[in-house]
Coordinates of C-alpha atoms and ligand atoms in Angstrom, one line a residue:
X1 CA -68.7 -35.8 -51.3
X2 CA -66.3 -38.3 -50.0
X3 CA -66.4 -38.9 -46.2
X4 CA -62.9 -38.2 -44.8
X5 CA -63.6 -39.5 -41.3
X6 CA -61.0 -42.1 -40.4
X7 CA -62.3 -45.5 -39.2
X8 CA -60.3 -46.2 -35.9
X9 CA -60.2 -49.6 -34.3
X10 CA -61.2 -49.8 -30.6
X11 CA -58.5 -48.6 -28.1
X12 CA -58.0 -52.1 -27.0
X13 CA -56.4 -53.0 -30.3
X14 CA -53.8 -50.2 -29.8
X15 CA -53.1 -51.3 -26.2
X16 CA -52.8 -55.0 -27.0
X17 CA -49.2 -56.0 -27.2
X18 CA -48.1 -57.6 -30.4
X19 CA -48.3 -61.3 -30.2
X20 CA -44.7 -62.3 -30.3
X21 CA -45.4 -65.8 -31.8
X22 CA -47.0 -64.0 -34.8
X23 CA -43.8 -61.9 -35.1
X24 CA -41.7 -65.1 -34.9
X25 CA -43.9 -66.7 -37.6
X26 CA -43.1 -63.7 -39.9
X27 CA -39.3 -64.0 -39.1
X28 CA -39.6 -67.7 -39.9
X29 CA -41.3 -67.1 -43.2
X30 CA -38.7 -64.6 -44.3
X31 CA -35.9 -67.0 -43.5
X32 CA -37.6 -69.8 -45.4
X33 CA -38.1 -67.5 -48.4
X34 CA -34.3 -66.8 -48.2
X35 CA -33.8 -70.6 -48.5
X36 CA -32.7 -71.1 -44.9
X37 CA -33.2 -74.7 -43.5
X38 CA -35.1 -73.4 -40.5
X39 CA -35.3 -75.5 -37.3
X40 CA -38.2 -74.2 -35.2
X41 CA -37.9 -75.0 -31.5
X42 CA -40.0 -72.0 -30.5
X43 CA -43.7 -72.5 -30.2
X44 CA -44.9 -75.6 -28.3
X45 CA -46.7 -77.0 -31.3
X46 CA -46.4 -80.8 -31.0
X47 CA -44.8 -82.3 -34.1
X48 CA -46.2 -85.8 -33.7
X49 CA -49.4 -87.1 -35.3
X50 CA -52.7 -87.4 -33.5
X51 CA -53.1 -91.0 -32.3
X52 CA -54.7 -93.2 -35.0
X53 CA -57.9 -94.2 -33.1
X54 CA -58.7 -90.4 -32.7
X55 CA -58.2 -89.8 -36.4
X56 CA -60.2 -92.8 -37.3
X57 CA -63.1 -91.7 -35.1
X58 CA -63.1 -88.2 -36.7
X59 CA -63.1 -89.8 -40.2
X60 CA -66.2 -91.7 -39.2
X61 CA -67.8 -88.8 -37.5
X62 CA -67.5 -86.5 -40.5
X63 CA -69.6 -88.9 -42.6
X64 CA -72.5 -88.6 -40.2
X65 CA -75.0 -85.9 -41.2
X66 CA -76.0 -85.6 -37.6
X67 CA -72.6 -84.0 -37.0
X68 CA -73.0 -81.4 -39.7
X69 CA -75.3 -78.9 -37.8
X70 CA -74.4 -76.6 -35.0
X71 CA -72.9 -78.3 -31.9
X72 CA -74.4 -78.3 -28.4
X73 CA -73.1 -75.2 -26.7
X74 CA -71.8 -76.9 -23.6
X75 CA -70.5 -79.9 -25.5
X76 CA -72.3 -83.2 -26.0
X77 CA -73.2 -85.0 -22.9
X78 CA -71.2 -88.0 -23.9
X79 CA -68.0 -85.9 -24.1
X80 CA -68.8 -84.2 -20.8
X81 CA -69.2 -87.7 -19.3
X82 CA -65.9 -88.8 -20.8
X83 CA -64.3 -85.7 -19.3
X84 CA -65.8 -86.5 -15.8
X85 CA -64.5 -90.1 -16.2
X86 CA -61.1 -88.9 -17.2
X87 CA -60.9 -86.5 -14.1
X88 CA -61.8 -89.4 -11.9
X89 CA -59.4 -91.8 -13.5
X90 CA -56.4 -89.5 -13.8
X91 CA -56.9 -87.2 -10.7
X92 CA -59.4 -88.9 -8.5
X93 CA -61.6 -85.8 -8.8
X94 CA -65.4 -86.0 -9.0
X95 CA -67.1 -83.7 -11.5
X96 CA -70.8 -83.5 -12.4
X97 CA -70.8 -83.8 -16.2
X98 CA -74.2 -82.0 -16.5
X99 CA -73.3 -78.8 -14.7
X100 CA -69.6 -78.6 -14.0
X101 CA -68.0 -79.0 -17.5
X102 CA -67.8 -76.6 -20.5
X103 CA -66.0 -77.8 -23.6
X104 CA -63.8 -75.2 -25.3
X105 CA -62.5 -74.4 -28.8
X106 CA -59.0 -74.9 -27.4
X107 CA -58.1 -73.9 -23.9
X108 CA -56.8 -70.6 -25.1
X109 CA -60.3 -69.5 -26.1
X110 CA -61.6 -70.5 -22.6
X111 CA -58.9 -68.6 -20.8
X112 CA -59.7 -65.5 -22.7
X113 CA -63.4 -65.8 -22.2
X114 CA -63.2 -66.5 -18.4
X115 CA -61.3 -63.2 -18.0
X116 CA -64.1 -61.5 -20.0
X117 CA -66.8 -63.2 -17.9
X118 CA -65.3 -61.9 -14.6
X119 CA -63.3 -58.8 -15.2
X120 CA -64.9 -55.3 -15.2
X121 CA -62.8 -52.4 -16.6
X122 CA -60.4 -51.4 -13.9
X123 CA -60.5 -54.7 -12.0
X124 CA -57.2 -56.1 -10.8
X125 CA -56.2 -59.7 -11.8
X126 CA -53.1 -61.3 -10.4
X127 CA -50.9 -62.8 -13.1
X128 CA -47.5 -64.5 -12.8
X129 CA -44.7 -63.2 -14.9
X130 CA -43.5 -65.0 -17.1
X131 CA -46.9 -66.1 -18.3
X132 CA -48.5 -67.9 -21.2
X133 CA -49.8 -64.8 -23.2
X134 CA -53.5 -65.3 -22.9
X135 CA -53.4 -65.5 -19.1
X136 CA -52.7 -61.8 -19.3
X137 CA -54.3 -60.8 -22.6
X138 CA -57.8 -61.8 -21.5
X139 CA -57.6 -59.3 -18.7
X140 CA -56.3 -56.5 -21.0
X141 CA -59.1 -57.2 -23.5
X142 CA -61.6 -56.9 -20.7
X143 CA -60.1 -53.5 -19.7
X144 CA -58.7 -54.9 -16.4
X145 CA -55.3 -54.3 -14.8
X146 CA -52.9 -57.1 -14.5
X147 CA -50.9 -57.2 -11.3
X148 CA -47.7 -59.1 -12.2
X149 CA -46.0 -61.3 -9.6
X150 CA -42.5 -62.3 -10.7
X151 CA -41.7 -66.0 -10.8
X152 CA -38.1 -66.2 -9.5
X153 CA -35.7 -69.0 -10.0
X154 CA -34.6 -68.9 -6.3
X155 CA -38.2 -69.7 -5.4
X156 CA -38.3 -72.6 -8.0
X157 CA -40.6 -70.3 -10.2
X158 CA -43.4 -70.7 -7.6
X159 CA -45.4 -67.5 -6.9
X160 CA -44.3 -66.0 -3.6
X161 CA -47.6 -65.0 -2.1
X162 CA -45.9 -62.5 0.2
X163 CA -45.0 -60.5 -3.0
X164 CA -48.7 -59.6 -3.3
X165 CA -49.5 -56.6 -1.1
X166 CA -52.7 -57.0 0.9
X167 CA -54.4 -53.9 -0.6
X168 CA -53.9 -55.6 -4.1
X169 CA -55.2 -58.9 -2.8
X170 CA -58.2 -57.2 -1.3
X171 CA -59.1 -55.6 -4.6
X172 CA -58.1 -58.6 -6.9
X173 CA -60.8 -60.4 -8.8
X174 CA -59.0 -63.3 -10.4
X175 CA -55.7 -65.1 -9.9
X176 CA -54.2 -67.1 -12.7
X177 CA -51.8 -70.0 -12.1
X178 CA -50.2 -72.5 -14.5
X179 CA -48.3 -75.5 -13.1
X180 CA -46.7 -77.4 -14.7
X181 CA -45.6 -74.1 -16.0
X182 CA -45.0 -72.7 -19.4
X183 CA -42.4 -71.3 -20.0
X184 CA -40.3 -72.2 -16.9
X185 CA -41.1 -75.9 -16.6
X186 CA -41.7 -75.5 -12.9
X187 CA -44.0 -77.9 -11.0
X188 CA -46.1 -77.1 -8.0
X189 CA -46.0 -79.1 -4.7
X190 CA -49.3 -79.8 -3.0
X191 CA -48.4 -77.4 -0.2
X192 CA -48.0 -74.5 -2.7
X193 CA -51.5 -75.2 -4.2
X194 CA -52.9 -75.4 -0.7
X195 CA -51.5 -72.0 0.1
X196 CA -52.9 -70.4 -3.1
X197 CA -56.3 -71.9 -2.4
X198 CA -56.2 -70.5 1.1
X199 CA -55.1 -67.1 -0.2
X200 CA -57.9 -66.9 -2.7
X201 CA -60.5 -68.0 -0.1
X202 CA -59.3 -65.4 2.3
X203 CA -59.5 -62.6 -0.2
X204 CA -62.5 -63.8 -2.2
X205 CA -60.6 -64.3 -5.5
X206 CA -61.5 -66.5 -8.4
X207 CA -58.6 -68.9 -8.9
X208 CA -58.0 -70.0 -12.5
X209 CA -55.7 -73.0 -12.8
X210 CA -54.3 -73.7 -16.2
X211 CA -53.5 -77.4 -16.4
X212 CA -52.5 -77.6 -20.1
X213 CA -49.5 -79.8 -19.2
X214 CA -51.3 -82.2 -16.8
X215 CA -50.1 -85.2 -18.8
X216 CA -46.8 -83.9 -20.0
X217 CA -44.8 -85.3 -17.1
X218 CA -41.9 -87.7 -16.8
X219 CA -40.8 -90.6 -14.5
X220 CA -42.9 -91.0 -11.4
X221 CA -44.0 -87.3 -11.3
X222 CA -47.8 -86.6 -11.7
X223 CA -49.2 -83.1 -11.4
X224 CA -52.1 -82.3 -9.1
X225 CA -55.5 -81.0 -10.1
X226 CA -56.5 -77.9 -8.2
X227 CA -59.5 -80.0 -7.1
X228 CA -57.2 -82.3 -5.2
X229 CA -57.0 -79.4 -2.7
X230 CA -59.7 -79.3 0.0
X231 CA -62.1 -76.5 -0.5
X232 CA -60.8 -75.5 -3.9
X233 CA -64.2 -76.1 -5.5
X234 CA -65.6 -73.0 -3.8
X235 CA -63.2 -70.6 -5.5
X236 CA -61.4 -72.3 -8.3
X237 CA -61.8 -73.4 -11.9
X238 CA -59.5 -75.6 -13.9
X239 CA -58.7 -75.4 -17.7
X240 CA -57.5 -78.4 -19.7
X241 CA -56.3 -78.8 -23.3
X242 CA -56.2 -81.7 -25.7
X243 CA -53.3 -80.1 -27.5
X244 CA -50.3 -81.5 -25.7
X245 CA -51.8 -84.6 -24.2
X246 CA -53.0 -86.0 -27.5
X247 CA -51.0 -84.1 -30.2
X248 CA -54.2 -82.2 -31.1
X249 CA -53.1 -78.6 -31.5
X250 CA -54.8 -78.1 -34.8
X251 CA -58.2 -79.6 -33.7
X252 CA -58.9 -76.8 -31.2
X253 CA -60.4 -78.5 -28.2
X254 CA -60.2 -78.2 -24.5
X255 CA -62.4 -78.0 -21.4
X256 CA -63.1 -76.1 -18.3
X257 CA -64.3 -77.6 -15.0
X258 CA -65.6 -76.0 -11.8
X259 CA -68.7 -75.4 -9.9
X260 CA -72.0 -74.7 -11.7
X261 CA -72.0 -70.9 -11.1
X262 CA -68.5 -70.4 -12.6
X263 CA -69.3 -72.7 -15.5
X264 CA -72.6 -70.9 -16.2
X265 CA -70.8 -67.5 -16.4
X266 CA -68.3 -68.9 -18.9
X267 CA -71.1 -70.4 -20.8
X268 CA -72.9 -67.0 -20.9
X269 CA -69.9 -65.5 -22.6
X270 CA -69.3 -68.3 -25.0
X271 CA -72.9 -68.9 -26.0
X272 CA -73.1 -65.2 -27.1
X273 CA -69.8 -65.5 -29.0
X274 CA -69.4 -68.9 -30.6
X275 CA -71.2 -72.2 -31.3
X276 CA -68.9 -74.5 -29.4
X277 CA -66.5 -77.2 -30.5
X278 CA -67.3 -78.9 -33.8
X279 CA -69.2 -82.1 -33.1
X280 CA -66.8 -84.0 -35.3
X281 CA -64.0 -82.9 -33.0
X282 CA -66.0 -83.7 -29.9
X283 CA -66.4 -87.3 -31.1
X284 CA -62.7 -87.4 -31.7
X285 CA -62.2 -86.1 -28.1
X286 CA -64.3 -88.8 -26.6
X287 CA -62.2 -91.4 -28.3
X288 CA -59.0 -89.6 -27.1
X289 CA -60.1 -89.7 -23.5
X290 CA -61.3 -93.3 -23.7
X291 CA -58.5 -94.9 -25.7
X292 CA -55.8 -96.9 -23.8
X293 CA -53.3 -94.7 -22.0
X294 CA -50.4 -96.2 -23.9
X295 CA -51.0 -93.7 -26.7
X296 CA -50.4 -90.8 -24.4
X297 CA -47.5 -92.6 -22.8
X298 CA -45.9 -93.0 -26.2
X299 CA -46.1 -89.3 -26.8
X300 CA -44.5 -88.5 -23.4
X301 CA -41.8 -91.1 -23.9
X302 CA -40.7 -89.3 -27.0
X303 CA -40.5 -85.9 -25.2
X304 CA -38.6 -87.7 -22.4
X305 CA -35.9 -88.9 -24.8
X306 CA -35.6 -85.5 -26.5
X307 CA -35.3 -83.8 -23.1
X308 CA -32.0 -85.7 -22.6
X309 CA -30.6 -84.6 -25.9
X310 CA -31.6 -81.0 -25.3
X311 CA -30.2 -80.9 -21.8
X312 CA -26.9 -82.3 -22.8
X313 CA -26.5 -80.1 -25.8
X314 CA -27.2 -76.8 -23.9
X315 CA -25.1 -77.9 -20.9
X316 CA -22.1 -78.6 -23.2
X317 CA -22.3 -75.1 -24.5
X318 CA -22.2 -73.6 -21.0
X319 CA -25.9 -72.9 -20.6
X320 CA -27.7 -73.8 -17.3
X321 CA -30.5 -76.1 -18.6
X322 CA -31.9 -78.2 -15.8
X323 CA -34.3 -81.0 -16.8
X324 CA -37.8 -80.4 -15.6
X325 CA -40.1 -83.2 -14.5
X326 CA -42.9 -81.8 -16.7
X327 CA -43.7 -79.7 -19.8
X328 CA -41.9 -79.7 -23.1
X329 CA -39.8 -76.7 -22.3
X330 CA -36.4 -75.4 -21.2
X331 CA -36.2 -71.9 -19.8
X332 CA -32.7 -70.7 -20.2
X333 CA -30.7 -67.4 -19.6
X334 CA -29.5 -65.6 -22.7
X335 CA -25.7 -64.9 -22.8
X336 CA -24.9 -61.6 -21.2
X337 CA -23.6 -59.9 -24.3
X338 CA -27.1 -59.6 -25.6
X339 CA -29.2 -56.7 -24.5
X340 CA -32.6 -58.4 -25.0
X341 CA -34.1 -61.8 -25.6
X342 CA -35.4 -60.6 -29.0
X343 CA -31.8 -59.5 -30.0
X344 CA -30.6 -63.0 -29.0
X345 CA -33.4 -64.7 -30.9
X346 CA -32.7 -62.7 -34.1
X347 CA -29.0 -63.4 -33.8
X348 CA -29.5 -67.1 -33.4
X349 CA -31.9 -67.2 -36.4
X350 CA -29.5 -65.2 -38.5
X351 CA -26.4 -67.3 -37.7
X352 CA -28.0 -70.7 -37.4
X353 CA -31.5 -70.9 -38.9
X354 CA -32.8 -72.0 -35.4
X355 CA -35.9 -70.3 -34.0
X356 CA -36.2 -70.0 -30.2
X357 CA -38.8 -68.0 -28.3
X358 CA -37.6 -64.8 -26.7
X359 CA -38.5 -64.5 -23.0
X360 CA -40.2 -61.2 -23.8
X361 CA -43.0 -63.2 -25.3
X362 CA -44.0 -64.2 -21.8
X363 CA -43.8 -60.8 -20.1
X364 CA -41.7 -57.8 -19.5
X365 CA -39.9 -59.3 -16.5
X366 CA -38.5 -62.1 -18.6
X367 CA -36.3 -60.4 -21.1
X368 CA -33.1 -62.2 -19.9
X369 CA -34.4 -65.7 -20.8
X370 CA -35.3 -67.7 -23.9
X371 CA -37.5 -70.8 -24.2
X372 CA -37.0 -73.9 -26.3
X373 CA -39.5 -76.7 -26.9
X374 CA -39.0 -80.4 -27.5
X375 CA -40.9 -80.3 -30.8
X376 CA -38.2 -81.6 -33.1
X377 CA -36.9 -85.1 -33.5
X378 CA -33.5 -85.9 -31.9
X379 CA -31.5 -85.7 -35.1
X380 CA -32.8 -82.1 -35.6
X381 CA -32.0 -81.2 -32.0
X382 CA -28.5 -82.6 -32.5
X383 CA -28.3 -80.4 -35.6
X384 CA -29.2 -77.3 -33.5
X385 CA -26.2 -77.8 -31.3
X386 CA -23.9 -78.5 -34.3
X387 CA -24.9 -75.2 -35.8
X388 CA -24.6 -73.4 -32.4
X389 CA -21.0 -74.7 -32.1
X390 CA -20.1 -73.6 -35.6
X391 CA -21.6 -70.1 -34.9
X392 CA -19.8 -69.9 -31.6
X393 CA -23.1 -69.5 -29.6
X394 CA -22.5 -70.5 -26.0
X395 CA -23.3 -69.1 -22.6
X396 CA -20.7 -66.6 -21.5
Ligands
PLP401 C1 -49.9 -72.9 -20.5 C2 -50.8 -73.0 -21.6 N1 -52.1 -72.9 -21.5 C3 -53.0 -73.0 -22.5 C4 -52.5 -73.3 -23.8 C5 -53.5 -73.4 -24.9 O1 -53.8 -74.6 -25.3 P1 -54.8 -74.8 -26.5 O2 -54.0 -75.3 -27.7 O3 -55.8 -75.9 -26.0 O4 -55.5 -73.5 -26.8 C6 -51.1 -73.5 -24.0 C7 -50.6 -73.8 -25.3 O5 -49.4 -73.8 -25.6 C8 -50.3 -73.4 -22.9 O6 -48.9 -73.5 -23.0

């Protein structure tokens, strides 16, 4: 007799919002199949090649049978040492490579796992809105309750701590911040970070700082590490990515730093779930961290040049598109005739073949914005604006 019992996935699958970037990928594929010359300025997927020394090192590492087995769970000590040296060189922060570093299979993985390591079902985690999706999704997967704090333009997209009621703060377990910020491009002054550290200390909250854009900055501006703030080590962890700094999105590598106790709990999650970052990739990461900084500067100079073209193009069409000192993004209001950011996104794709990211990808409070990334060469960015003009797309 055939069993008719239906096999249901866990409730968390039903409650997880659809990943908007996956939806965009489907829309893109459909357009390509229709023969559209698509220009994708949605996802922050760097278009440049990984620097040559890194590729050469990986090519060498893959030949070595010693790299063909399971990696070290925490990351090889040579990589953890290179990470500690990098933190000293770039941020003047001291990290113990043995106990205060965990390598990641991309920062996204680490951000999800740290939420799982610290969130019990029903726990409250404070999350800015708009947010990079995993900053919220980790909490949802763990059965926790996100408490969203809106990032407002009038506050330069910095979290207003007075928007967090004290009964929420008293109960909160984790607080996620991300400056330089995706998607708004906002940067955090030291005084803001000091206030957040003070707040988390006062209420006993684990502060998770996502520094994915630590190197994506222009002119004289340099972001702070959270560990530049006195006392942060007691309550904070910081997550880094190789993706944007070294054009290594596809290699899947990042790292978390913080005091031993926090790192050990992240390690407890990870060592039960994965085997760590491929040793071949780890060797490439060591090379990336140790190579001359001109390689990183070259990548950032390209974004800097594109930022001008993007800012001019949108401004000419009536959009308010201020240049940010960091990140590869512009966060722009949709024209008022559109009811939602997804409606605007679909309209733009249909009329011009250009893909932007709807604000709704970053939270329910952001449906009146869209985000564009500096991931196309200048001539393609110029083409975006030519098509917008032809299609009559402007801010009104
Ligand atoms: C704010 C933020 N954090 C983390 C990540 C994830 O980085 P990774 O590619 O290392 O997983 C990204 C990627 O776009 C990001 O924008």
